[in-house]
Every structure is written in structure tokens, then in C-alpha cells.
Coordinates of C-alpha atoms and ligand atoms in Angstrom, one line a residue:
A1 CA 34.6 173.7 57.1
E2 CA 38.5 174.7 57.5
V3 CA 39.2 174.8 53.9
A4 CA 35.7 176.6 52.9
T5 CA 36.4 179.1 55.7
M6 CA 40.2 179.9 54.3
M7 CA 38.3 180.3 50.5
D8 CA 35.3 182.2 51.5
V9 CA 32.9 180.0 50.2
P10 CA 29.8 178.4 51.8
I11 CA 30.4 175.1 53.4
N12 CA 27.6 173.1 52.0
K13 CA 29.3 174.4 48.6
V14 CA 32.2 172.4 49.5
I15 CA 30.3 169.5 50.4
G16 CA 28.5 169.7 46.9
A17 CA 32.1 169.8 45.1
C18 CA 33.1 166.7 46.8
M19 CA 30.0 164.8 46.3
S20 CA 30.1 166.0 42.6
L21 CA 33.3 164.0 43.1
G22 CA 31.2 160.8 44.4
I23 CA 32.8 162.0 48.0
M24 CA 30.4 161.8 50.6
V25 CA 31.5 163.8 53.7
T26 CA 30.6 165.7 56.1
M27 CA 31.8 169.6 57.6
N28 CA 34.2 168.0 59.7
Q29 CA 35.8 165.5 58.0
R30 CA 39.5 166.2 56.7
L31 CA 40.3 165.6 53.0
D32 CA 43.0 163.9 51.6
A33 CA 45.7 166.2 49.5
E34 CA 44.2 165.2 45.8
T35 CA 40.8 165.4 46.7
L36 CA 41.4 169.5 48.5
S37 CA 43.4 170.4 45.4
I38 CA 40.4 169.3 42.8
V39 CA 37.7 171.1 45.5
A40 CA 39.8 174.0 45.8
E41 CA 40.6 174.3 42.0
E42 CA 36.8 174.2 41.6
F43 CA 36.3 177.5 43.2
G44 CA 39.5 178.8 41.7
Y45 CA 42.0 178.5 44.0
E46 CA 45.4 177.0 44.1
V47 CA 46.7 174.3 47.1
E48 CA 49.9 174.8 48.7
F49 CA 50.8 172.0 51.2
V50 CA 52.8 172.8 54.4
T51 CA 54.2 169.4 54.6
A52 CA 55.4 170.2 51.1
D53 CA 56.7 173.6 52.2
I54 CA 58.6 172.2 55.1
E55 CA 59.7 168.7 53.7
E56 CA 61.3 170.4 50.4
A57 CA 64.4 172.2 52.7
I58 CA 65.2 168.3 53.1
L59 CA 64.8 167.4 48.7
E60 CA 67.9 166.0 47.7
E61 CA 69.7 167.4 44.3
P62 CA 70.3 164.0 42.0
D63 CA 74.0 163.2 42.6
A64 CA 76.8 163.6 39.5
E65 CA 77.4 160.6 37.8
E66 CA 80.9 161.3 38.9
D67 CA 80.2 161.3 42.8
L68 CA 79.0 157.9 42.5
V69 CA 81.2 155.3 44.2
T70 CA 80.3 151.5 44.6
R71 CA 78.5 150.9 48.1
A72 CA 78.1 147.6 49.9
P73 CA 74.6 145.6 49.1
I74 CA 72.2 146.1 52.3
V75 CA 70.7 142.4 53.0
T76 CA 67.7 141.3 55.1
V77 CA 67.5 137.6 55.6
M78 CA 63.5 136.2 55.3
G79 CA 61.9 133.2 55.5
H80 CA 59.7 130.4 57.6
V81 CA 59.9 130.5 61.1
D82 CA 62.9 128.2 62.6
H83 CA 63.8 127.5 59.1
G84 CA 67.3 129.3 60.2
K85 CA 67.1 132.9 59.9
T86 CA 68.6 133.7 62.6
S87 CA 71.6 131.0 63.0
L88 CA 72.5 132.3 59.4
L89 CA 72.8 136.1 60.9
D90 CA 74.8 134.7 64.2
Y91 CA 76.9 132.1 61.8
I92 CA 78.1 135.1 59.8
R93 CA 78.4 137.3 62.6
E94 CA 80.6 135.1 64.6
E95 CA 82.8 133.9 61.6
N96 CA 83.7 137.4 60.2
V97 CA 86.0 138.8 62.6
I98 CA 88.7 140.5 60.7
A99 CA 92.1 140.4 61.2
G100 CA 93.5 143.4 62.6
E101 CA 89.9 144.9 63.6
S102 CA 90.1 145.6 67.7
G103 CA 87.1 142.8 68.3
G104 CA 84.2 140.6 66.7
I105 CA 80.7 142.0 66.4
T106 CA 80.0 142.8 70.2
Q107 CA 77.2 145.1 70.3
H108 CA 73.3 144.1 68.6
I109 CA 72.7 147.4 67.2
G110 CA 70.3 146.1 64.6
A111 CA 72.5 146.1 61.7
Y112 CA 76.1 145.0 61.0
G113 CA 78.5 145.0 58.2
V114 CA 81.1 142.1 57.5
Q115 CA 84.3 142.1 55.4
L116 CA 84.8 139.2 52.9
K117 CA 88.6 137.8 52.7
D118 CA 88.9 139.8 49.4
G119 CA 87.6 143.0 51.1
Q120 CA 84.8 143.4 50.2
K121 CA 81.9 144.6 52.2
I122 CA 78.3 143.0 53.1
T123 CA 75.9 145.0 55.4
F124 CA 72.9 142.9 57.2
L125 CA 70.0 144.3 58.8
D126 CA 69.8 142.2 61.5
T127 CA 66.3 141.9 62.3
P128 CA 65.3 138.8 59.9
G129 CA 62.0 138.4 58.7
H130 CA 59.3 140.0 56.1
E131 CA 57.1 141.7 59.1
A132 CA 60.4 143.7 60.1
F133 CA 61.3 144.0 56.2
T134 CA 58.2 145.3 55.1
A135 CA 57.0 147.6 58.1
M136 CA 59.5 149.8 57.2
R137 CA 58.6 149.7 53.8
A138 CA 55.2 150.7 54.9
R139 CA 56.8 154.1 56.5
G140 CA 58.6 154.5 53.0
A141 CA 62.0 153.0 53.8
Q142 CA 63.5 151.1 51.4
V143 CA 66.5 149.8 52.5
T144 CA 67.2 146.5 51.3
D145 CA 68.7 145.5 48.5
I146 CA 69.0 141.9 48.2
A147 CA 67.3 140.0 50.3
I148 CA 68.0 136.1 51.1
I149 CA 65.4 133.6 52.1
V150 CA 66.3 130.9 53.9
I151 CA 64.1 127.6 53.3
A152 CA 65.1 124.3 55.4
A153 CA 65.7 121.4 53.4
D154 CA 64.2 119.1 55.5
D155 CA 61.1 121.0 55.3
S156 CA 59.0 122.4 52.7
I157 CA 57.6 126.0 51.3
M158 CA 56.2 126.7 53.6
P159 CA 53.5 129.6 54.0
Q160 CA 55.7 132.2 55.7
T161 CA 58.3 131.3 52.8
K162 CA 55.9 132.3 50.3
E163 CA 54.9 135.3 52.1
A164 CA 58.7 136.4 52.0
I165 CA 58.9 135.7 48.3
S166 CA 55.8 137.9 48.0
H167 CA 57.4 140.9 49.7
A168 CA 60.5 140.6 48.2
Q169 CA 58.7 140.6 44.7
A170 CA 56.2 143.2 45.8
A171 CA 59.3 145.7 46.8
G172 CA 60.9 144.9 44.0
V173 CA 64.3 143.6 45.9
P174 CA 66.1 140.5 44.2
M175 CA 66.5 137.3 46.1
I176 CA 68.7 134.8 46.7
F177 CA 67.3 131.1 48.4
A178 CA 69.8 129.9 50.8
I179 CA 68.8 125.9 50.9
N180 CA 69.5 125.5 54.9
K181 CA 70.3 122.2 56.8
I182 CA 71.5 120.3 54.6
D183 CA 73.5 118.9 57.4
K184 CA 70.6 116.6 58.1
P185 CA 70.2 113.6 56.9
T186 CA 66.5 114.4 56.3
A187 CA 67.4 117.2 54.3
N188 CA 66.4 117.0 50.7
P189 CA 67.2 120.4 48.7
D190 CA 66.0 119.2 45.1
K191 CA 62.8 119.1 46.2
I192 CA 62.9 122.1 47.8
K193 CA 63.7 123.2 44.4
E194 CA 61.3 121.8 42.7
G195 CA 58.5 123.6 45.1
L196 CA 60.2 126.6 43.8
A197 CA 60.1 125.8 40.1
S198 CA 56.1 125.0 40.7
M199 CA 55.8 128.9 41.9
N200 CA 58.0 129.8 38.9
L201 CA 60.8 130.8 40.5
L202 CA 63.7 128.6 39.0
V203 CA 66.6 129.1 40.9
E204 CA 70.5 128.3 38.4
D205 CA 70.8 124.6 38.7
W206 CA 67.4 124.1 37.2
G207 CA 68.1 126.3 34.3
G208 CA 66.7 129.7 35.6
S209 CA 68.1 132.9 36.9
I210 CA 67.1 133.2 40.5
Q211 CA 70.7 132.6 42.5
S212 CA 70.9 129.5 45.3
H213 CA 72.7 127.8 47.6
D214 CA 72.4 124.6 50.0
I215 CA 74.0 125.5 53.2
S216 CA 74.1 124.6 56.9
A217 CA 74.0 127.6 58.8
K218 CA 75.0 125.7 61.8
Q219 CA 78.2 124.1 60.6
G220 CA 78.5 126.9 58.1
T221 CA 78.9 125.1 54.8
G222 CA 78.1 127.0 52.1
V223 CA 77.9 130.1 53.8
D224 CA 80.9 131.9 52.2
E225 CA 79.9 131.0 48.7
L226 CA 76.4 132.3 49.7
L227 CA 78.4 135.3 50.5
E228 CA 79.8 135.1 46.8
K229 CA 76.9 135.5 45.4
V230 CA 75.4 138.1 47.7
L231 CA 78.6 140.2 46.0
L232 CA 77.7 138.8 42.6
E233 CA 74.1 139.9 42.5
A234 CA 75.5 143.4 43.8
E235 CA 77.6 143.7 41.1
I236 CA 75.0 143.3 38.4
L237 CA 72.7 145.8 40.9
D238 CA 75.9 148.2 40.4
L239 CA 74.8 149.5 43.6
K240 CA 76.5 153.3 44.2
A241 CA 75.7 156.5 46.2
N242 CA 77.7 159.6 46.6
P243 CA 79.9 159.7 50.1
E244 CA 80.4 163.6 49.7
K245 CA 77.8 165.5 50.7
N246 CA 75.9 165.9 54.0
A247 CA 74.6 162.2 55.3
S248 CA 70.9 161.1 55.0
G249 CA 69.5 158.0 55.3
T250 CA 66.8 155.3 57.2
V251 CA 66.5 155.1 61.1
V252 CA 66.9 151.1 61.7
E253 CA 66.1 151.1 65.4
A254 CA 65.9 153.3 68.2
F255 CA 65.4 153.1 72.9
L256 CA 66.3 155.1 75.7
D257 CA 69.4 153.9 77.1
K258 CA 69.2 154.8 81.2
G259 CA 73.0 156.2 81.5
R260 CA 73.5 157.5 77.5
G261 CA 70.0 158.9 76.5
Y262 CA 68.6 158.0 73.3
V263 CA 70.3 155.8 71.3
A264 CA 69.6 155.3 67.6
T265 CA 71.2 152.7 65.0
I266 CA 71.0 154.4 61.5
L267 CA 72.0 153.1 57.9
V268 CA 74.1 155.9 56.1
Q269 CA 73.0 155.5 52.6
G270 CA 74.1 158.7 51.1
G271 CA 77.0 161.5 52.2
T272 CA 78.5 160.8 54.9
L273 CA 78.2 161.4 58.8
R274 CA 80.0 162.9 61.2
V275 CA 80.2 163.4 64.6
G276 CA 78.8 166.8 65.4
D277 CA 76.5 166.7 62.6
Y278 CA 73.0 168.1 63.0
V279 CA 70.5 165.4 62.5
L280 CA 66.7 165.6 61.9
A281 CA 65.7 161.9 62.4
G282 CA 62.0 161.5 62.2
K283 CA 60.1 163.5 64.3
N284 CA 63.2 164.3 66.5
S285 CA 66.7 166.3 65.7
G286 CA 70.1 166.4 68.1
K287 CA 73.6 166.9 67.6
V288 CA 75.3 163.7 66.8
K289 CA 77.6 163.6 70.5
A290 CA 79.4 160.0 69.6
M291 CA 79.0 157.7 67.7
H292 CA 79.9 153.3 67.7
D293 CA 79.9 150.7 65.5
E294 CA 78.5 146.8 66.0
R295 CA 82.1 146.2 67.5
G296 CA 81.4 149.0 70.0
N297 CA 84.5 151.2 68.3
V298 CA 84.1 154.9 68.4
V299 CA 83.1 156.3 64.9
K300 CA 84.2 159.4 63.7
E301 CA 82.5 159.2 60.1
A302 CA 80.6 156.6 58.6
G303 CA 79.7 156.5 54.7
P304 CA 77.1 155.0 52.5
S305 CA 76.0 151.8 53.3
R306 CA 77.2 152.3 57.0
P307 CA 75.3 151.1 60.1
V308 CA 76.0 153.8 63.5
S309 CA 74.6 154.0 66.5
I310 CA 74.0 157.4 67.2
L311 CA 73.6 159.5 70.8
G312 CA 72.5 163.0 70.8
L313 CA 68.8 163.1 69.1
D314 CA 66.2 164.5 72.0
G315 CA 64.0 161.4 71.6
A316 CA 63.5 158.1 69.7
P317 CA 62.6 158.4 66.1
Q318 CA 60.6 155.2 64.9
A319 CA 62.5 152.3 62.6
G320 CA 62.3 153.0 58.9
D321 CA 62.1 157.2 59.5
K322 CA 64.3 158.9 57.1
F323 CA 67.3 161.0 59.0
N324 CA 69.4 164.1 57.0
V325 CA 71.9 166.2 58.4
F326 CA 71.5 169.8 58.2
E327 CA 73.8 172.8 58.0
D328 CA 72.1 174.3 61.4
E329 CA 71.0 172.9 64.4
K330 CA 68.0 175.6 64.4
E331 CA 66.5 174.2 61.0
A332 CA 66.4 170.7 61.8
K333 CA 64.6 171.5 64.8
Q334 CA 61.9 173.6 63.6
I335 CA 61.3 170.7 61.2
A336 CA 60.9 168.3 63.6
T337 CA 59.0 170.5 65.5
K338 CA 56.3 171.0 62.5
R339 CA 56.3 167.6 61.9
T340 CA 54.9 167.0 65.2
Q341 CA 52.8 169.6 65.0
L342 CA 51.2 168.4 61.6
Q343 CA 50.8 164.9 62.4
R344 CA 49.0 165.6 66.1
E345 CA 46.4 168.3 63.5
Q346 CA 46.4 165.4 60.9
S347 CA 43.7 162.8 62.2
V348 CA 43.9 161.4 58.8
R349 CA 47.1 160.8 56.8
T350 CA 47.2 163.0 53.7
Q351 CA 48.6 160.2 51.7
R352 CA 45.6 157.7 51.8
H353 CA 45.5 153.9 50.4
I354 CA 43.4 152.5 47.7
T355 CA 40.1 151.4 48.6
L356 CA 37.6 149.4 46.0
D357 CA 35.3 152.8 46.4
E358 CA 38.0 155.1 45.1
I359 CA 39.3 152.9 42.1
G360 CA 37.2 154.6 39.2
R361 CA 37.2 157.9 40.5
R362 CA 41.4 157.4 40.7
I363 CA 40.8 156.1 37.3
A364 CA 38.9 158.6 36.0
L365 CA 41.2 160.8 37.1
G366 CA 44.2 158.8 35.4
D367 CA 46.5 158.4 37.6
F368 CA 45.6 155.1 38.3
K369 CA 47.4 152.5 36.3
E370 CA 47.7 149.4 38.5
L371 CA 45.7 147.8 41.0
N372 CA 47.5 146.1 43.7
I373 CA 45.7 143.0 45.3
I374 CA 46.2 140.5 47.9
L375 CA 44.5 137.4 48.0
K376 CA 43.7 134.7 50.5
G377 CA 41.5 131.9 50.2
D378 CA 39.9 128.5 52.2
V379 CA 41.2 126.7 49.4
D380 CA 43.9 126.2 47.1
G381 CA 40.8 126.0 44.2
S382 CA 39.5 128.9 45.2
V383 CA 42.3 131.1 45.1
E384 CA 43.4 130.0 41.8
A385 CA 39.8 130.8 40.1
L386 CA 40.3 134.2 41.3
T387 CA 43.5 134.7 40.7
D388 CA 42.8 133.9 37.2
S389 CA 39.2 135.5 36.7
F390 CA 41.1 138.7 38.4
Q391 CA 43.7 138.8 36.3
K392 CA 41.2 139.0 33.2
L393 CA 39.7 141.9 34.1
S394 CA 43.3 143.8 33.4
T395 CA 42.7 146.7 30.2
E396 CA 44.5 148.8 28.6
E397 CA 44.1 151.0 31.3
I398 CA 44.7 149.1 34.0
Q399 CA 46.7 146.2 35.1
V400 CA 45.2 143.8 38.0
N401 CA 48.3 142.6 40.2
I402 CA 47.9 139.9 42.4
I403 CA 51.0 140.5 44.7
H404 CA 50.4 138.1 47.1
K405 CA 48.1 134.9 47.3
A406 CA 47.7 132.1 49.5
V407 CA 45.4 130.1 51.6
G408 CA 45.0 131.2 55.2
P409 CA 43.2 133.8 56.9
V410 CA 43.9 137.7 56.3
T411 CA 47.1 138.3 58.6
E412 CA 48.9 141.1 60.4
S413 CA 51.7 141.0 57.4
D414 CA 49.1 140.7 54.5
V415 CA 47.6 144.1 55.9
L416 CA 51.2 145.5 56.2
L417 CA 52.5 144.5 52.6
A418 CA 49.1 145.6 51.7
S419 CA 50.1 149.1 53.0
A420 CA 53.3 149.1 51.5
S421 CA 52.6 148.1 48.2
D422 CA 48.9 150.4 48.1
A423 CA 46.8 147.1 47.6
I424 CA 43.5 145.9 48.7
I425 CA 42.8 143.1 50.4
I426 CA 40.3 139.7 49.1
G427 CA 39.6 137.4 51.6
F428 CA 37.7 134.4 49.9
N429 CA 35.8 132.4 52.9
V430 CA 38.2 133.7 55.6
R431 CA 38.2 136.6 57.8
P432 CA 40.9 138.9 59.0
M433 CA 42.7 137.5 62.0
G434 CA 44.1 138.5 65.4
N435 CA 45.0 142.3 64.3
A436 CA 44.9 142.3 61.2
R437 CA 41.3 144.2 61.4
M438 CA 42.6 146.6 63.5
I439 CA 46.0 147.5 62.2
A440 CA 43.9 147.5 58.8
D441 CA 41.9 150.6 60.2
K442 CA 44.4 152.4 61.2
E443 CA 46.6 152.1 58.1
E444 CA 42.9 152.6 56.0
I445 CA 43.4 149.3 54.2
D446 CA 40.2 148.0 52.7
I447 CA 39.7 144.5 53.3
R448 CA 36.7 142.7 51.2
T449 CA 35.6 139.3 52.2
Y450 CA 33.4 137.6 50.2
S451 CA 32.1 133.8 49.8
I452 CA 30.3 133.6 46.3
I453 CA 33.3 133.9 43.5
Y454 CA 30.9 136.0 41.1
D455 CA 30.5 138.4 43.7
A456 CA 34.1 139.2 44.0
I457 CA 34.5 139.1 40.5
N458 CA 31.5 141.4 39.9
D459 CA 32.4 144.1 42.5
L460 CA 36.0 144.0 41.2
K461 CA 34.5 144.6 38.0
D462 CA 32.3 147.7 38.7
A463 CA 35.1 148.9 40.9
M464 CA 37.3 149.2 38.1
E465 CA 34.2 150.4 35.7
G466 CA 33.6 153.4 38.7
M467 CA 30.2 151.8 39.1
L468 CA 30.6 150.2 42.6
S469 CA 28.2 152.1 44.9
P470 CA 29.8 153.0 48.4
E471 CA 29.8 150.5 51.0
M472 CA 27.8 151.7 53.5
Ligands
GDP501 P1 64.6 131.0 62.5 O1 63.2 131.3 63.4 O2 64.2 131.3 61.1 O3 65.9 132.4 63.1 O4 65.3 130.0 62.6 P2 66.5 129.5 64.0 O5 67.7 130.3 63.3 O6 66.2 130.2 65.5 O7 66.8 128.2 63.5 C1 65.9 127.3 64.3 C2 66.1 126.0 64.8 O8 66.9 125.1 63.7 C3 67.4 126.0 66.4 O9 67.3 125.1 66.9 C4 68.6 125.6 64.9 O10 69.7 125.2 66.1 C5 68.1 124.8 63.9 N1 68.9 125.3 62.8 C6 69.5 126.3 61.9 N2 70.3 125.9 61.3 C7 70.8 124.7 60.8 C8 71.3 123.8 59.9 O11 71.9 124.3 59.1 N3 71.4 122.7 60.3 C9 70.7 122.5 61.6 N4 71.1 120.7 62.1 N5 69.5 122.7 62.1 C10 69.6 124.1 62.4

């Protein structure tokens, strides 16, 4: 109705135009950005998005090659519960007290930096697990450069190990395996490497290219060597940033402290952040009144890959929100206000996730080249059979990617991964568990469940041919 009024055409004509695109709408429904553009075009209008307008002010110029300097890698630790993620992070935190620094890492600010003997630095995100990693990614933030996947050598490759691997792969983040608990008499690192090989993940000892190291997070054995491998991987990635500009980066965590007000930990990804800068972070803004590092030290400026906690924001932004520095306080404040307004107005987000019904239309529009699928099933046999059949549906126009497959119900973490990677979820003889359905509804993730293999394959095939009748 709103767009009809703006274009001064009858509402039923706009509804008709939507129907001819295969979208059934009511007059109060909100359309996504892409549909809006197409519909408006039918009536000779061009859509200009206000969101795009206000966000334009913070579009960053590409950096000139000569301004780029090497930055520290940012690492996330993932793996199955109890395999030793926290122990590893704790060990690294406690052992890496740099001589001359005024103390060890005393504050949990959500991330910390360590310096190795040769002066090289690594930044660790202090919230282990692929859920945190993918939740950030679902918010549009890709912070992690390298993932350490911890696997207990006295156990085996567990469901959450597989999830962590899929989540890292879907994000395109290189992995290093830390085969942990080798101090235990029952540890069998070779069995783990064999398990990885059977998943097509060949570690170096097995003639592959993925780095891995046997460690004991409890005793510290092998941890230095593991960190060396992180640096090696970082060198290959050739991580660079320009420190000579206004800072930008991502919020790692934020909370309200009774005495100090809002405290946000941010990870600088480009530029240098200074006390006194005007910052916009998600829907909040403010002047940086003070900065502290993970050692409780006062910090005056923070360059790329450096995590700092800042004081001065007018609220608590969410983990994964972007932050930017502005020349002028008013501009930062205006955008923050506008974002809040827009969010209130928009009942439906402009960027919707793919659904099976929509695939045909998106292919026809020509902007859809890859269909990402998360596949969960009741037994290994059906998961493998469906993987094979789905992959065979790939055509020249559209590639079917199974970004994660596993035996088990559809979980919250599957939904997060789908949201971060724009995937649909297919469950075979399994259903969504716990909060998965609720989050899927909120994130608009398409979950399809089947009990007949043939039906699943046919639906996907029809969808790809644009022939699936909408699910009512
Ligand atoms: P997380 O759930 O992956 O964070 O695992 P934790 O770090 O909490 O470790 C789970 C349990 O395994 C704890 O009881 C640790 O003490 C123990 N653990 C972790 N690493 C090692 C290790 O290298 N050797 C031994 N023996 N135990 C370990």
C-alpha cells in the first residue's frame, strides 16, 4: 500500500505486479528490497533506498597498497564440548605474560592479544565455540582469520567437532587442528587424524596441507608450536590493514557497568582508534572517553587487530555490530538514530534469506548461482544418499553445496549457520529441536522436513526448475 501511494498507482495494480512475479502479497505486506525495485520499475520508477543513503556516509574507501602494513591474525577456538577449548585459551592467556608489561591478562574483555618471543602477535577471541563465531557472521561480521579446532585425543571426532569444521569451512576460514589431551594415557592422536582423513581432511602428517599439532592444554605441551603454526598460516594469508585512517571494526561484547556506564569491547580492524574519537557502533554512538586493554592498562590509541574496551557509548551495541569513527559527533548520532528508526519501521528485514519457493525466481533473475544446503538426517545412510542425489542436481547455472551434513535433529546452531551462509535446511526423518524452529522463524530460514527420499529430491529439483508450487 505504501509503495502504491508513493507511485500514485492503485494498490491492486501493485499486488498484480507482485503476483506476476510469483509473489502472493496482501496490501499491508512489506516487500524486500529486490522485489520493490522490480515492481517499481514496472511502473516506471526507480527505487532509492534510504538505508543505502545513510549507510553511504560510512562506506570505506579502498586502501592504497602502500598504506597497508601487516597485522596480527585474529583467532577463534572451536571444538566439541569438554575437548579443551577453554583450557587452551586459559593456558595461552596465563603463559603469555610479556616481560616488561605491567602485568598478566587480568580482565575478561572478550578478546586478548598475546606476543610471542619473537615479538609477533596473535589476537584471540575469548568466546570459544562455533555458535559465537557464526552468530557474529549472521550479523554480517567476519572477524576471524584462523580457526583452531580442538579435538580431544582420548575421544573421537564428535558431532560438534564436525559442526565446527563445517562452520569454519562455510566461512572460508582456514583451520588448524589442535589434537589435545595427549598427556592422557588413553590419548590416540593417530586415531583422530585417521578420522579427519576419512572426512577428506588430510593433515600434514598424512600428506595433506592442513596444519595440526598434538598438544596438552593442561600441561602446555606443544602449545608454543601450535602458535607458531598459527603465525605460519597468517603469513600465508598475508593479513594487512591500513593504520593511518579513522578506525573501523567490530563489537565483540558490550554491557552496562553500574559505575562506569556502557562498556564495549571492540576489535579494531582498520585504522587507529584514539581517545576522543566519535564512534558509531550499531545503533549506538558516543565519544570515546577512555580505553583499556585486557591487562587493565589505559590505552591512548589502538591499531588494527587490537582489542580494547571503550567507555563513552550511549548504549550497548550487539556483538557483531560494526563500528566506525566519524569526524563529527552529530553525523554519528544522526546515523545511530536513523538506524533505530529504520529498525522499528521495518517489520521485515530488507535482506531476506533464500527459501525453496524463491529459488526459481532468483535463478530467473540471474543473481543466484549457488544453493547452500544444510542436511540433517536420522541415519548416516540416508544423509549420504541425499548428499549424492542433491549434488547431482547441480547444473551449469546453479551449484548445489552441502555446507553441513550430519546425523541428528535440526539444531539452533544449524539455523545460525543457515542464516550466516544463506542456506536452506533439509531434515530427513528429523525435526527442529529446542529453540531451532523459533529462531528459524525469526531469521526466516526455510526448514523442510521429509520422510521419503524421493520427495526431498523432487522438491529440490522442482524448486531449481522454478516449478515448485508455493507452500501455503
Ligand atoms: P571446553 O568445554 O572445550 O572449553 O573444555 P575445557 O577446557 O573446559 O576442558 C574440559 C575438561 O578437560 C576439563 O576438566 C579440563 O581440565 C580437561 N582438559 C582440558 N585439556 C586437557 C589436557 O590437555 N589434558 C587433560 N588431561 N585434561 C584436559
